[in-house]
PDB file of C-alpha atoms in Angstrom:
ATOM      1  CA  MET Z  17     -17.907 -28.449  32.266  1.00 70.00           C
ATOM      2  CA  ASP Z  18     -20.580 -26.604  34.273  1.00 80.00           C
ATOM      3  CA  LEU Z  19     -19.829 -28.838  37.242  1.00 83.00           C
ATOM      4  CA  MET Z  20     -16.381 -27.293  37.599  1.00 88.00           C
ATOM      5  CA  PHE Z  21     -17.850 -23.786  37.939  1.00 89.00           C
ATOM      6  CA  TYR Z  22     -20.035 -24.972  40.818  1.00 91.00           C
ATOM      7  CA  ALA Z  23     -17.862 -27.659  42.444  1.00 93.00           C
ATOM      8  CA  VAL Z  24     -14.690 -25.589  42.863  1.00 94.00           C
ATOM      9  CA  PRO Z  25     -16.392 -22.556  44.488  1.00 95.00           C
ATOM     10  CA  GLY Z  26     -18.533 -24.950  46.532  1.00 95.00           C
ATOM     11  CA  LEU Z  27     -15.410 -26.715  47.781  1.00 96.00           C
ATOM     12  CA  ILE Z  28     -13.756 -23.380  48.600  1.00 96.00           C
ATOM     13  CA  MET Z  29     -16.874 -22.328  50.539  1.00 97.00           C
ATOM     14  CA  ALA Z  30     -16.929 -25.626  52.443  1.00 97.00           C
ATOM     15  CA  VAL Z  31     -13.283 -25.205  53.460  1.00 97.00           C
ATOM     16  CA  ALA Z  32     -13.906 -21.579  54.499  1.00 97.00           C
ATOM     17  CA  LEU Z  33     -16.880 -22.620  56.639  1.00 97.00           C
ATOM     18  CA  PHE Z  34     -14.888 -25.462  58.212  1.00 98.00           C
ATOM     19  CA  VAL Z  35     -12.036 -23.084  59.062  1.00 97.00           C
ATOM     20  CA  SER Z  36     -14.582 -20.619  60.492  1.00 97.00           C
ATOM     21  CA  VAL Z  37     -15.922 -23.273  62.856  1.00 97.00           C
ATOM     22  CA  ARG Z  38     -12.390 -24.171  63.964  1.00 97.00           C
ATOM     23  CA  VAL Z  39     -11.479 -20.507  64.548  1.00 97.00           C
ATOM     24  CA  VAL Z  40     -14.583 -19.884  66.658  1.00 97.00           C
ATOM     25  CA  ARG Z  41     -14.051 -23.097  68.640  1.00 96.00           C
ATOM     26  CA  ARG Z  42     -10.410 -22.170  69.380  1.00 94.00           C
ATOM     27  CA  ALA Z  43     -11.383 -18.629  70.433  1.00 96.00           C
ATOM     28  CA  LEU Z  44     -14.082 -19.960  72.767  1.00 95.00           C
ATOM     29  CA  ASP Z  45     -11.667 -22.517  74.248  1.00 93.00           C
ATOM     30  CA  LEU Z  46      -9.108 -19.784  74.980  1.00 94.00           C
ATOM     31  CA  ARG Z  47     -11.779 -17.583  76.549  1.00 95.00           C
ATOM     32  CA  ARG Z  48     -12.988 -20.468  78.717  1.00 94.00           C
ATOM     33  CA  VAL Z  49      -9.429 -21.292  79.824  1.00 95.00           C
ATOM     34  CA  TRP Z  50      -8.600 -17.685  80.698  1.00 95.00           C
ATOM     35  CA  ASN Z  51     -11.932 -17.134  82.491  1.00 95.00           C
ATOM     36  CA  SER Z  52     -11.634 -20.312  84.578  1.00 94.00           C
ATOM     37  CA  GLY Z  53      -9.130 -18.651  86.908  1.00 91.00           C
ATOM     38  CA  LEU Z  54      -7.134 -21.859  87.322  1.00 95.00           C
ATOM     39  CA  THR Z  55      -3.371 -21.622  86.942  1.00 96.00           C
ATOM     40  CA  ALA Z  56      -0.509 -23.995  87.545  1.00 96.00           C
ATOM     41  CA  GLU Z  57       3.226 -24.120  87.107  1.00 96.00           C
ATOM     42  CA  ALA Z  58       4.187 -26.240  84.121  1.00 97.00           C
ATOM     43  CA  ARG Z  59       7.531 -27.518  82.967  1.00 97.00           C
ATOM     44  CA  CYS Z  60       8.522 -27.219  79.322  1.00 97.00           C
ATOM     45  CA  LEU Z  61       9.418 -30.781  78.377  1.00 96.00           C
ATOM     46  CA  ARG Z  62      10.364 -30.258  74.771  1.00 95.00           C
ATOM     47  CA  THR Z  63      10.652 -27.644  72.044  1.00 95.00           C
ATOM     48  CA  TYR Z  64      10.826 -28.327  68.349  1.00 95.00           C
ATOM     49  CA  THR Z  65      10.165 -26.607  65.049  1.00 94.00           C
ATOM     50  CA  THR Z  66       8.311 -27.586  61.922  1.00 93.00           C
ATOM     51  CA  THR Z  67       8.837 -25.985  58.539  1.00 91.00           C
ATOM     52  CA  SER Z  68       6.575 -25.641  55.555  1.00 88.00           C
ATOM     53  CA  GLY Z  69       6.981 -24.155  52.109  1.00 84.00           C
ATOM     54  CA  GLY Z  70      10.305 -23.573  50.425  1.00 80.00           C
ATOM     55  CA  SER Z  71       9.506 -25.302  47.155  1.00 80.00           C
ATOM     56  CA  GLY Z  72      10.112 -23.238  44.072  1.00 79.00           C
ATOM     57  CA  ASP Z  73       9.898 -19.532  44.817  1.00 81.00           C
ATOM     58  CA  SER Z  74       7.834 -19.815  48.025  1.00 83.00           C
ATOM     59  CA  SER Z  75       9.237 -18.746  51.348  1.00 89.00           C
ATOM     60  CA  VAL Z  76       9.864 -21.068  54.262  1.00 91.00           C
ATOM     61  CA  HIS Z  77       7.612 -20.720  57.322  1.00 89.00           C
ATOM     62  CA  THR Z  78       8.901 -22.104  60.618  1.00 91.00           C
ATOM     63  CA  THR Z  79       6.577 -22.872  63.541  1.00 92.00           C
ATOM     64  CA  LEU Z  80       7.904 -23.274  67.078  1.00 94.00           C
ATOM     65  CA  HIS Z  81       6.173 -25.906  69.230  1.00 96.00           C
ATOM     66  CA  HIS Z  82       6.361 -26.369  72.997  1.00 96.00           C
ATOM     67  CA  VAL Z  83       5.309 -29.426  74.989  1.00 97.00           C
ATOM     68  CA  TYR Z  84       4.302 -28.638  78.585  1.00 97.00           C
ATOM     69  CA  GLU Z  85       3.343 -30.797  81.563  1.00 97.00           C
ATOM     70  CA  PHE Z  86       1.642 -29.749  84.797  1.00 97.00           C
ATOM     71  CA  THR Z  87      -0.373 -31.234  87.625  1.00 95.00           C
ATOM     72  CA  ALA Z  88      -4.023 -30.200  87.701  1.00 93.00           C
ATOM     73  CA  ARG Z  89      -5.892 -29.386  90.899  1.00 91.00           C
ATOM     74  CA  ASP Z  90      -7.356 -32.912  91.051  1.00 89.00           C
ATOM     75  CA  GLY Z  91      -3.870 -34.485  90.883  1.00 91.00           C
ATOM     76  CA  ARG Z  92      -3.902 -35.525  87.223  1.00 91.00           C
ATOM     77  CA  ALA Z  93      -0.739 -35.029  85.213  1.00 94.00           C
ATOM     78  CA  VAL Z  94      -1.637 -33.063  82.084  1.00 95.00           C
ATOM     79  CA  ARG Z  95       0.593 -32.796  79.037  1.00 96.00           C
ATOM     80  CA  PHE Z  96      -0.212 -30.516  76.125  1.00 95.00           C
ATOM     81  CA  GLU Z  97       1.434 -29.034  73.071  1.00 96.00           C
ATOM     82  CA  GLU Z  98       1.144 -25.445  71.902  1.00 94.00           C
ATOM     83  CA  GLU Z  99       2.259 -23.751  68.691  1.00 93.00           C
ATOM     84  CA  ASP Z 100       3.859 -20.339  68.257  1.00 87.00           C
ATOM     85  CA  GLY Z 101       4.993 -19.903  71.837  1.00 86.00           C
ATOM     86  CA  PRO Z 102       7.796 -17.577  72.878  1.00 88.00           C
ATOM     87  CA  GLY Z 103      11.224 -18.389  71.495  1.00 89.00           C
ATOM     88  CA  THR Z 104      12.782 -17.654  74.869  1.00 92.00           C
ATOM     89  CA  THR Z 105      11.106 -20.647  76.545  1.00 93.00           C
ATOM     90  CA  VAL Z 106      13.442 -23.644  76.385  1.00 93.00           C
ATOM     91  CA  GLU Z 107      13.339 -27.201  77.726  1.00 95.00           C
ATOM     92  CA  GLY Z 108      13.300 -27.286  81.512  1.00 95.00           C
ATOM     93  CA  ASP Z 109      11.771 -23.814  81.986  1.00 95.00           C
ATOM     94  CA  ILE Z 110       8.884 -23.366  84.406  1.00 96.00           C
ATOM     95  CA  VAL Z 111       5.974 -21.302  83.048  1.00 96.00           C
ATOM     96  CA  VAL Z 112       2.514 -20.372  84.327  1.00 96.00           C
ATOM     97  CA  VAL Z 113      -0.303 -22.047  82.418  1.00 96.00           C
ATOM     98  CA  HIS Z 114      -4.013 -21.285  82.497  1.00 97.00           C
ATOM     99  CA  TYR Z 115      -6.320 -24.275  82.279  1.00 96.00           C
ATOM    100  CA  ALA Z 116      -9.958 -25.299  82.524  1.00 95.00           C
ATOM    101  CA  GLU Z 117     -10.977 -28.523  84.185  1.00 90.00           C
ATOM    102  CA  GLY Z 118     -13.231 -31.102  82.671  1.00 85.00           C
ATOM    103  CA  GLU Z 119     -13.027 -34.498  81.068  1.00 85.00           C
ATOM    104  CA  MET Z 120     -10.608 -33.020  78.574  1.00 88.00           C
ATOM    105  CA  VAL Z 121      -8.387 -30.437  80.269  1.00 91.00           C
ATOM    106  CA  LYS Z 122      -7.750 -27.449  77.993  1.00 93.00           C
ATOM    107  CA  ALA Z 123      -4.656 -25.383  78.743  1.00 95.00           C
ATOM    108  CA  THR Z 124      -2.504 -22.597  77.356  1.00 95.00           C
ATOM    109  CA  ALA Z 125       0.766 -20.970  78.306  1.00 94.00           C
ATOM    110  CA  ARG Z 126      -0.278 -17.744  76.599  1.00 93.00           C
ATOM    111  CA  PRO Z 127      -1.077 -14.844  78.895  1.00 92.00           C
ATOM    112  CA  PRO Z 128      -4.696 -13.657  78.817  1.00 93.00           C
ATOM    113  CA  GLY Z 129      -5.402 -11.389  75.852  1.00 93.00           C
ATOM    114  CA  HIS Z 130      -9.144 -11.130  75.382  1.00 94.00           C
ATOM    115  CA  VAL Z 131      -9.023  -8.088  73.086  1.00 96.00           C
ATOM    116  CA  ARG Z 132      -6.313  -9.550  70.861  1.00 94.00           C
ATOM    117  CA  ASN Z 133      -8.140 -12.902  70.734  1.00 94.00           C
ATOM    118  CA  THR Z 134     -11.452 -11.250  69.796  1.00 96.00           C
ATOM    119  CA  ALA Z 135      -9.869  -8.926  67.223  1.00 97.00           C
ATOM    120  CA  SER Z 136      -7.983 -11.713  65.474  1.00 96.00           C
ATOM    121  CA  THR Z 137     -11.070 -13.935  65.457  1.00 97.00           C
ATOM    122  CA  VAL Z 138     -13.279 -11.195  63.993  1.00 97.00           C
ATOM    123  CA  ALA Z 139     -10.666 -10.294  61.361  1.00 97.00           C
ATOM    124  CA  LEU Z 140     -10.275 -13.902  60.242  1.00 97.00           C
ATOM    125  CA  LEU Z 141     -14.041 -14.470  60.156  1.00 97.00           C
ATOM    126  CA  ALA Z 142     -14.483 -11.298  58.082  1.00 98.00           C
ATOM    127  CA  PHE Z 143     -11.898 -12.520  55.577  1.00 97.00           C
ATOM    128  CA  LEU Z 144     -13.567 -15.928  55.355  1.00 97.00           C
ATOM    129  CA  ALA Z 145     -16.962 -14.243  54.883  1.00 97.00           C
ATOM    130  CA  VAL Z 146     -15.537 -12.280  51.951  1.00 97.00           C
ATOM    131  CA  VAL Z 147     -14.294 -15.553  50.432  1.00 97.00           C
ATOM    132  CA  VAL Z 148     -17.755 -17.128  50.774  1.00 97.00           C
ATOM    133  CA  VAL Z 149     -19.521 -14.043  49.341  1.00 97.00           C
ATOM    134  CA  PHE Z 150     -17.097 -13.999  46.403  1.00 97.00           C
ATOM    135  CA  CYS Z 151     -17.794 -17.674  45.673  1.00 95.00           C
ATOM    136  CA  VAL Z 152     -21.557 -17.164  45.845  1.00 95.00           C
ATOM    137  CA  GLY Z 153     -21.251 -14.134  43.561  1.00 95.00           C
ATOM    138  CA  PHE Z 154     -19.124 -16.097  41.114  1.00 94.00           C
ATOM    139  CA  MET Z 155     -21.622 -18.959  40.957  1.00 93.00           C
ATOM    140  CA  THR Z 156     -24.548 -16.556  40.587  1.00 92.00           C
ATOM    141  CA  THR Z 157     -22.839 -14.649  37.794  1.00 91.00           C
ATOM    142  CA  TYR Z 158     -21.939 -17.862  36.005  1.00 90.00           C
ATOM    143  CA  THR Z 159     -25.539 -19.096  36.298  1.00 88.00           C
ATOM    144  CA  GLU Z 160     -26.916 -15.878  34.835  1.00 87.00           C
ATOM    145  CA  THR Z 161     -24.437 -15.712  31.958  1.00 87.00           C
ATOM    146  CA  SER Z 162     -24.742 -19.395  31.064  1.00 82.00           C
ATOM    147  CA  SER Z 163     -28.567 -19.298  31.013  1.00 74.00           C
ATOM    148  CA  GLY Z 164     -28.652 -16.901  28.075  1.00 60.00           C
ATOM    149  CA  GLY Z 165     -29.472 -13.764  30.018  1.00 51.00           C
ATOM    150  CA  ASP Z 166     -28.014 -10.391  29.166  1.00 50.00           C
ATOM    151  CA  SER Z 167     -24.863  -9.128  30.831  1.00 49.00           C
ATOM    152  CA  PHE Z 168     -26.821  -6.876  33.204  1.00 51.00           C
ATOM    153  CA  GLY Z 169     -28.327  -9.814  35.047  1.00 48.00           C
ATOM    154  CA  SER Z 170     -32.005  -9.091  34.358  1.00 53.00           C
ATOM    155  CA  GLY Z 171     -32.599 -12.632  33.119  1.00 52.00           C
ATOM    156  CA  ARG Z 172     -34.385 -11.350  29.994  1.00 57.00           C
ATOM    157  CA  PRO Z 173     -32.949 -11.907  26.537  1.00 57.00           C
ATOM    158  CA  SER Z 174     -31.326  -8.856  25.008  1.00 60.00           C
ATOM    159  CA  VAL Z 175     -33.507  -6.858  22.598  1.00 65.00           C
ATOM    160  CA  VAL Z 176     -31.983  -5.897  19.283  1.00 69.00           C
ATOM    161  CA  HIS Z 177     -33.223  -2.529  18.000  1.00 72.00           C
ATOM    162  CA  GLU Z 178     -33.343  -2.175  14.233  1.00 74.00           C
ATOM    163  CA  PRO Z 179     -33.681   1.177  12.535  1.00 73.00           C
ATOM    164  CA  PRO Z 180     -37.247   1.836  11.414  1.00 69.00           C
ATOM    165  CA  SER Z 181     -38.091   1.088   7.817  1.00 73.00           C
ATOM    166  CA  PRO Z 182     -39.650   3.800   5.621  1.00 70.00           C
ATOM    167  CA  ASP Z 183     -42.993   1.979   5.921  1.00 72.00           C
ATOM    168  CA  ASP Z 184     -42.996   2.516   9.694  1.00 72.00           C
ATOM    169  CA  MET Z 185     -42.374   6.270   9.474  1.00 68.00           C
ATOM    170  CA  PRO Z 186     -45.084   8.918   9.243  1.00 70.00           C
ATOM    171  CA  TYR Z 187     -45.693  10.184   5.660  1.00 68.00           C
ATOM    172  CA  ASP Z 188     -44.342  13.633   6.424  1.00 70.00           C
ATOM    173  CA  ARG Z 189     -40.990  12.226   7.675  1.00 62.00           C
ATOM    174  CA  VAL Z 190     -40.207   9.892   4.757  1.00 54.00           C
ATOM    175  CA  PRO Z 191     -36.993  11.037   3.044  1.00 61.00           C
TER     176      PRO Z 191
END
């Protein structure tokens, strides 16, 4: 039974840390792409949507995807997919993409937005930090309460105070 009170928060913390790494990696990739200064005209090859949710009382969330293709400076044809692009971009449209060269070409059709990128990254990391701190606090509290400590977290057993007996009182105070 104790395993559940450590495994579940531990799993939640592991997922939060994994998501944190992904968020930081994506933010750094976008910054690198925007700072590279390389742009190209890309053609939107395909648009499609994916939906999630909708079971029971949950709402449906729709994500718009775009597939772009452009020719990099070295002549390679690069195709990439991006989520949550503008709904006004349709198949056949020409858009400006920012990209960074390398073995794996990273690209985006989003216009540069360093402040927005940094603010959203910091906000998401702060939320994930709160999740991790809550899990650590939960596990610490459970450890202290299950080890027989008092509810104030001192780790010492609670002391029960009994009223003094007449033998313990001074002779002039005995009723």
